[in-house]
Protein backbone atom coordinates (compact mmCIF):
# COMPACT_ATOMS: atom_id res chain seq x y z
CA UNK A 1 0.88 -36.89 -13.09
CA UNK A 2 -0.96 -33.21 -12.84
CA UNK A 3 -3.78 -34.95 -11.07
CA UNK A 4 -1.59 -36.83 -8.49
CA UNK A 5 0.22 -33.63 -7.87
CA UNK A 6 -2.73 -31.74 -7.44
CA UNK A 7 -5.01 -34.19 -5.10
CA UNK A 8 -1.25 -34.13 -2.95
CA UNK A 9 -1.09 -30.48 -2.79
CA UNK A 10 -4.54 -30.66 -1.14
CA UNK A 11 -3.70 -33.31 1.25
CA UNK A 12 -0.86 -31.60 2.34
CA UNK A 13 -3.05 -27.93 2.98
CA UNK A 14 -5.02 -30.03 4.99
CA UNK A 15 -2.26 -31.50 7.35
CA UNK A 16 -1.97 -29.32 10.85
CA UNK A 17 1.41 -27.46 9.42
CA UNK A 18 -0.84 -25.56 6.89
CA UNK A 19 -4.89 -25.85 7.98
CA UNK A 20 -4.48 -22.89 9.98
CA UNK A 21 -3.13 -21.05 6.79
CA UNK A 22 -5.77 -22.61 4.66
CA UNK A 23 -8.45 -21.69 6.75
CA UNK A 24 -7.18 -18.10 7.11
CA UNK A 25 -7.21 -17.90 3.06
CA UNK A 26 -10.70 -19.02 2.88
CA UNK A 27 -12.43 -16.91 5.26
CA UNK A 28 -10.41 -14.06 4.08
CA UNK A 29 -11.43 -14.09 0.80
CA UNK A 30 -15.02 -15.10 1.71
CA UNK A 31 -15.22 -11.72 3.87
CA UNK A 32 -13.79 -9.96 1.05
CA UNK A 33 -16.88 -10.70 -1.00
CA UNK A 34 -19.24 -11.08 2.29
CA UNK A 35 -19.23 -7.83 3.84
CA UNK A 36 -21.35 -6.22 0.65
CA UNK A 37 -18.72 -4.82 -2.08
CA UNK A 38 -20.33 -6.13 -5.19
CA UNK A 39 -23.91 -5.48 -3.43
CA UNK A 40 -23.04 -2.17 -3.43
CA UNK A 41 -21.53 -1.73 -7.14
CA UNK A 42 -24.19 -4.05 -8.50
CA UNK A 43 -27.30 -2.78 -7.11
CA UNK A 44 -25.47 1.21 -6.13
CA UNK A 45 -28.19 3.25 -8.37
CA UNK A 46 -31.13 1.25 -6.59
CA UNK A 47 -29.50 2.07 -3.64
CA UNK A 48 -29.25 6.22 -4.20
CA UNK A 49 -33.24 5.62 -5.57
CA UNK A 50 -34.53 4.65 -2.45
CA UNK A 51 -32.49 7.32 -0.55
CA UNK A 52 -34.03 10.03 -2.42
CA UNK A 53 -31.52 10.48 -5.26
CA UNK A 54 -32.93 11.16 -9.02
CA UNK A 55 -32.01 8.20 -11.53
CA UNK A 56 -29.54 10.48 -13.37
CA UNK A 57 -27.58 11.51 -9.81
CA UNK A 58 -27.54 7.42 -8.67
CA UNK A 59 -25.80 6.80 -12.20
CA UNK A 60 -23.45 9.66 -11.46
CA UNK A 61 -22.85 8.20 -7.68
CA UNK A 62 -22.49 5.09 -8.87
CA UNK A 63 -19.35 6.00 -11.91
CA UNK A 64 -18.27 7.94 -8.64
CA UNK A 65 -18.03 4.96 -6.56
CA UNK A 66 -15.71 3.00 -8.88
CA UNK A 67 -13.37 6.15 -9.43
CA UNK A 68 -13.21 6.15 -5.53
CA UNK A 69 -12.27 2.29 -5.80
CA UNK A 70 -9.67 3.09 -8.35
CA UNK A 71 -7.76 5.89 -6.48
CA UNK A 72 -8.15 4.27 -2.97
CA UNK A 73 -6.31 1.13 -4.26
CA UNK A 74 -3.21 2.92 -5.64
CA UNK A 75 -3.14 4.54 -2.09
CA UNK A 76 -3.49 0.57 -0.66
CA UNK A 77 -0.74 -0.36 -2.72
CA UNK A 78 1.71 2.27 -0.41
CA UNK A 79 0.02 1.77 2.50
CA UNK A 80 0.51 -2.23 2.58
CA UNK A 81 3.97 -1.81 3.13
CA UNK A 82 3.68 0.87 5.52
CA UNK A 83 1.31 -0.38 7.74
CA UNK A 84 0.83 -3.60 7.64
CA UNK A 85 -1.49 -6.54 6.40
CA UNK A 86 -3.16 -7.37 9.09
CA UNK A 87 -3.32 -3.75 10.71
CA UNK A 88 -5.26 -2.46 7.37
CA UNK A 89 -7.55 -5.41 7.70
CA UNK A 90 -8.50 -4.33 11.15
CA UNK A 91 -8.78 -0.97 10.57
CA UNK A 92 -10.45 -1.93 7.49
CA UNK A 93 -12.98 -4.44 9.44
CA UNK A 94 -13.88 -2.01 12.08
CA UNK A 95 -14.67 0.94 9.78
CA UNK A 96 -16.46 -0.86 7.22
CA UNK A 97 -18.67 -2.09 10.34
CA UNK A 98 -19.73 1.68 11.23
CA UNK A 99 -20.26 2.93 8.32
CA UNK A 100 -22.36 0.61 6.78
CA UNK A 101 -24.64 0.65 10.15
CA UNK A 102 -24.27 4.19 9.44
CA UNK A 103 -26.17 3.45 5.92
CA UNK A 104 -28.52 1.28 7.95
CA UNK A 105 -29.64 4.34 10.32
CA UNK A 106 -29.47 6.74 7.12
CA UNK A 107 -32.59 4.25 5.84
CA UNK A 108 -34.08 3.91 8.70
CA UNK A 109 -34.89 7.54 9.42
CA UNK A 110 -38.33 8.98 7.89
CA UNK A 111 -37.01 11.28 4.98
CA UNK A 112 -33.34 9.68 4.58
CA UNK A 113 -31.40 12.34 2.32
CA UNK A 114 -29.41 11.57 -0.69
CA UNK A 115 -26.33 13.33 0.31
CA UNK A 116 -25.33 11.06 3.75
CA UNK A 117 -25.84 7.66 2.16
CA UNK A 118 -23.58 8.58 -0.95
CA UNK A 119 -20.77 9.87 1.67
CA UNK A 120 -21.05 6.95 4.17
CA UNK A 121 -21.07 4.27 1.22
CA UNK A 122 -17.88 6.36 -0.81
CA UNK A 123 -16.34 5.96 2.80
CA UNK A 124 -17.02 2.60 2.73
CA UNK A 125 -15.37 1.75 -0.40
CA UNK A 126 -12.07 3.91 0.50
CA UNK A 127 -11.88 1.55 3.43
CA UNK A 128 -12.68 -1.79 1.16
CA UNK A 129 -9.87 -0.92 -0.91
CA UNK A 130 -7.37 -0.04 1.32
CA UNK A 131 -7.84 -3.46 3.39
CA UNK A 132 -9.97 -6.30 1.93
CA UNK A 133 -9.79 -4.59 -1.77
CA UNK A 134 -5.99 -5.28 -2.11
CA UNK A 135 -4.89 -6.96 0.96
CA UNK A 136 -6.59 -10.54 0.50
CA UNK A 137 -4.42 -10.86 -3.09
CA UNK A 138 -1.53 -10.29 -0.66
CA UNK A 139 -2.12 -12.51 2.07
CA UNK A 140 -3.01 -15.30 -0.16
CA UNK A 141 0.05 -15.05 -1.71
CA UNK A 142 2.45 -14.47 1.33
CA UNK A 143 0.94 -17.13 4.18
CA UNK A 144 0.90 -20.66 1.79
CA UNK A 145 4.54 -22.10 0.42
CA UNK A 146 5.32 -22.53 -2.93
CA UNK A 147 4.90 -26.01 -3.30
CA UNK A 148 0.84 -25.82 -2.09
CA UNK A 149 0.24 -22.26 -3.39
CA UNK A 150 -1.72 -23.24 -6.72
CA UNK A 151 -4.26 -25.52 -4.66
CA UNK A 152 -4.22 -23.34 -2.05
CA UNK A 153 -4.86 -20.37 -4.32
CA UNK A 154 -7.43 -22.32 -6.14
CA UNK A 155 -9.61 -22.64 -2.93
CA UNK A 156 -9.36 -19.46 -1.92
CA UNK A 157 -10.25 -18.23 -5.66
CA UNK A 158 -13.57 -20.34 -4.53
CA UNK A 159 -14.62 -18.53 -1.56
CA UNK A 160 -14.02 -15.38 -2.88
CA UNK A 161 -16.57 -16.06 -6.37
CA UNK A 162 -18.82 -18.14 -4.05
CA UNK A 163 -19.15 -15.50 -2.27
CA UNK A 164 -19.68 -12.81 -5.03
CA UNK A 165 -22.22 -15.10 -6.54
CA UNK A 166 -24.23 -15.46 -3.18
CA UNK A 167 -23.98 -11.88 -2.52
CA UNK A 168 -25.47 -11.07 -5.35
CA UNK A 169 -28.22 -13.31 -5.72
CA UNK A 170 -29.52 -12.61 -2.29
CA UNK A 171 -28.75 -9.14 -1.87
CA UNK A 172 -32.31 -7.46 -4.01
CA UNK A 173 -34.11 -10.86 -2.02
CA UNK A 174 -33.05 -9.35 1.39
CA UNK A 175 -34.08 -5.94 0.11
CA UNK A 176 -37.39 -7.04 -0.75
CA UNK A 177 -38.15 -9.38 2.21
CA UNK A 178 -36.81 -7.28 5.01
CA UNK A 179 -35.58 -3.27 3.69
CA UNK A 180 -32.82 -1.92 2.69
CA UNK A 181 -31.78 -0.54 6.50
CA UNK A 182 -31.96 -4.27 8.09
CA UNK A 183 -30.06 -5.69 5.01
CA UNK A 184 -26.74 -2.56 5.70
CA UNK A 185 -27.12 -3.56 9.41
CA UNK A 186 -26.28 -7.66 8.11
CA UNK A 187 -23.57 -6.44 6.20
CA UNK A 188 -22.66 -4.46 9.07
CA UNK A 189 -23.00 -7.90 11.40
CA UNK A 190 -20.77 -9.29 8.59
CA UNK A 191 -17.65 -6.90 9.79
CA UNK A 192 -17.80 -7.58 12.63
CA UNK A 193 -17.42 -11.16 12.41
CA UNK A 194 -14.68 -10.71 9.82
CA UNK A 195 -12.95 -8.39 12.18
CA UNK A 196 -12.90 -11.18 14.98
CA UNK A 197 -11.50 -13.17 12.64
CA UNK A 198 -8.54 -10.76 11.81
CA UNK A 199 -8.38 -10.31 15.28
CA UNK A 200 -8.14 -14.42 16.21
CA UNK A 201 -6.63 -15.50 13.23
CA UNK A 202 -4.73 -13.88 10.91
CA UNK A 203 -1.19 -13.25 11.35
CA UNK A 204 1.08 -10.36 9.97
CA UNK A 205 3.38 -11.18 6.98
CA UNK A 206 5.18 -8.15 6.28
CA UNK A 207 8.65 -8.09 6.21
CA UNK A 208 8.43 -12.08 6.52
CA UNK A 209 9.83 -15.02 4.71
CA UNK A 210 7.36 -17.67 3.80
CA UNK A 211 9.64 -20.02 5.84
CA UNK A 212 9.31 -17.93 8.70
CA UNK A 213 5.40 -17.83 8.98
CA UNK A 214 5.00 -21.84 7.36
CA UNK A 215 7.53 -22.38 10.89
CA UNK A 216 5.41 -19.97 13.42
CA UNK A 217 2.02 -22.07 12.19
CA UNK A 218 3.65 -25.33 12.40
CA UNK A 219 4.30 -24.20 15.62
CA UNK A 220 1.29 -22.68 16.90
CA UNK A 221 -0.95 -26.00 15.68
C-alpha cells in the first residue's frame, strides 16, 4: 500500500546509509529560505524607504531585483556544470555573508544613501541565484536514490516553505523590535552558519552517479 511504502521510504532515510544525505537536504533547503531571499523580495520597497529611496524608485528597485533573479539563474544554470555544486554554494555562502553585513553598515551609518543599499542587495541576489537559487533543486535531486527520493524530497520541500513562512512572518517583527541594520547583520550570521555547513557537510555531486555518492556516505557513517 502507498502508505506502507511511504512510512518505509522514511525509515530507510533515517538508517545511517542515508541520514547524512537527509540531513544535508534539510539544512540546505532551510538556508536557502534562511539567509533572507523572500525578506528581501517581500518587504524590498520598505527596505529602499528607509534607505532614503522615494516610493516610486523602491517599486522600480524592487521589479529590478526580480529581473536580476531572472538573468542570474540562466547564468546558474551554465555555471553548475562548470563549477561545481558545492563550490557555488561556498562561494555563494561567503558572499551573501558580506554583502548583506554590507547592508547592515549601509543602515547603520547616519544619512545611509539610496544608491549603496540597492547595489549591495542586487549583489546579493546575483549570488542567491547562482548558488542557493538553483543549486538546492540540484542537490536534492542528485545526493538521495531513487527508491527514497519522493520522501526525501518531501522533507526537504518542508524546510524550504517552513522556512519561507518563518522568514516572513518575523522579518517586519525584527525590523520593528531591533532596526533594520541588526536584522541584515542576522541574516548575515545566517551565512555564515550555512557556509560551515557547506564547508562540513555537503559533498560534491557533479559528474557523479547516485551509486557512487549513496556508497561514499555509507561509507563515511
Amino acid at each position: 500500500m502507498a502508505g506502507d511504502e511511504g512510512r518505509s521510504e522514511v525509515k530507510e532515510l533515517l538508517s545511517p546509509g542515508l541520514r547524512r544525505a537527509l540531513t544535508v537536504g534539510f539544512f540546505v533547503s532551510l538556508f536557502q529560505q534562511a539567509t533572507g531571499i523572500n525578506a528581501v523580495f517581500y518587504y524590498a520597497p520598505e527596505i529602499f524607504k528607509s534607505a532614503g529611496l522615494p516610493t516610486t524608485d523602491a517599486l522600480s528597485s524592487t521589479m529590478l531585483i526580480g529581473v536580476v533573479l531572472v538573468l542570474a539563474t540562466l547564468v546558474s544554470m551554465w555555471l553548475i556544470d562548470q563549477v561545481g555544486r558545492r563550490t557555488l554554494l561556498i562561494v555563494g555562502a561567503a558572499a551573501m555573508m558580506v554583502l548583506e553585513a554590507s547592508i547592515g553598515a549601509v543602515f547603520l551609518s547616519a544619512h545611509p544613501k539610496g544608491v549603496a543599499p540597492l547595489a549591495f542587495v542586487l549583489a546579493y541576489v546575483v549570488f542567491f541565484a547562482v548558488s542557493f537559487g538553483t543549486v538546492t533543486y540540484v542537490v536534492i535531486s542528485e545526493i538521495f536514490p531513487t527508491r527514497v527520493r519522493g520522501a526525501a524530497a518531501s522533507i526537504a520541500a518542508f524546510a524550504l516553505w517552513g522556512g519561507n513562512y518563518l522568514i516572513s512572518q518575523f522579518f517586519p517583527i525584527l525590523v520593528a523590535e531591533v532596526g533594520s541594520a541588526v536584522t541584515f547583520f542576522v541574516f548575515a550570521g545566517v551565512c555564515a552558519l550555512a557556509l560551515i555547513f557547506v564547508l562540513v557537510m555537503v559533498p560534491e555531486t557533479k559528474e557523479r552517479t547516485l551509486e557512487e555518492d549513496c556508497i561514499e556516505r555509507s561509507t563515511a557513517n
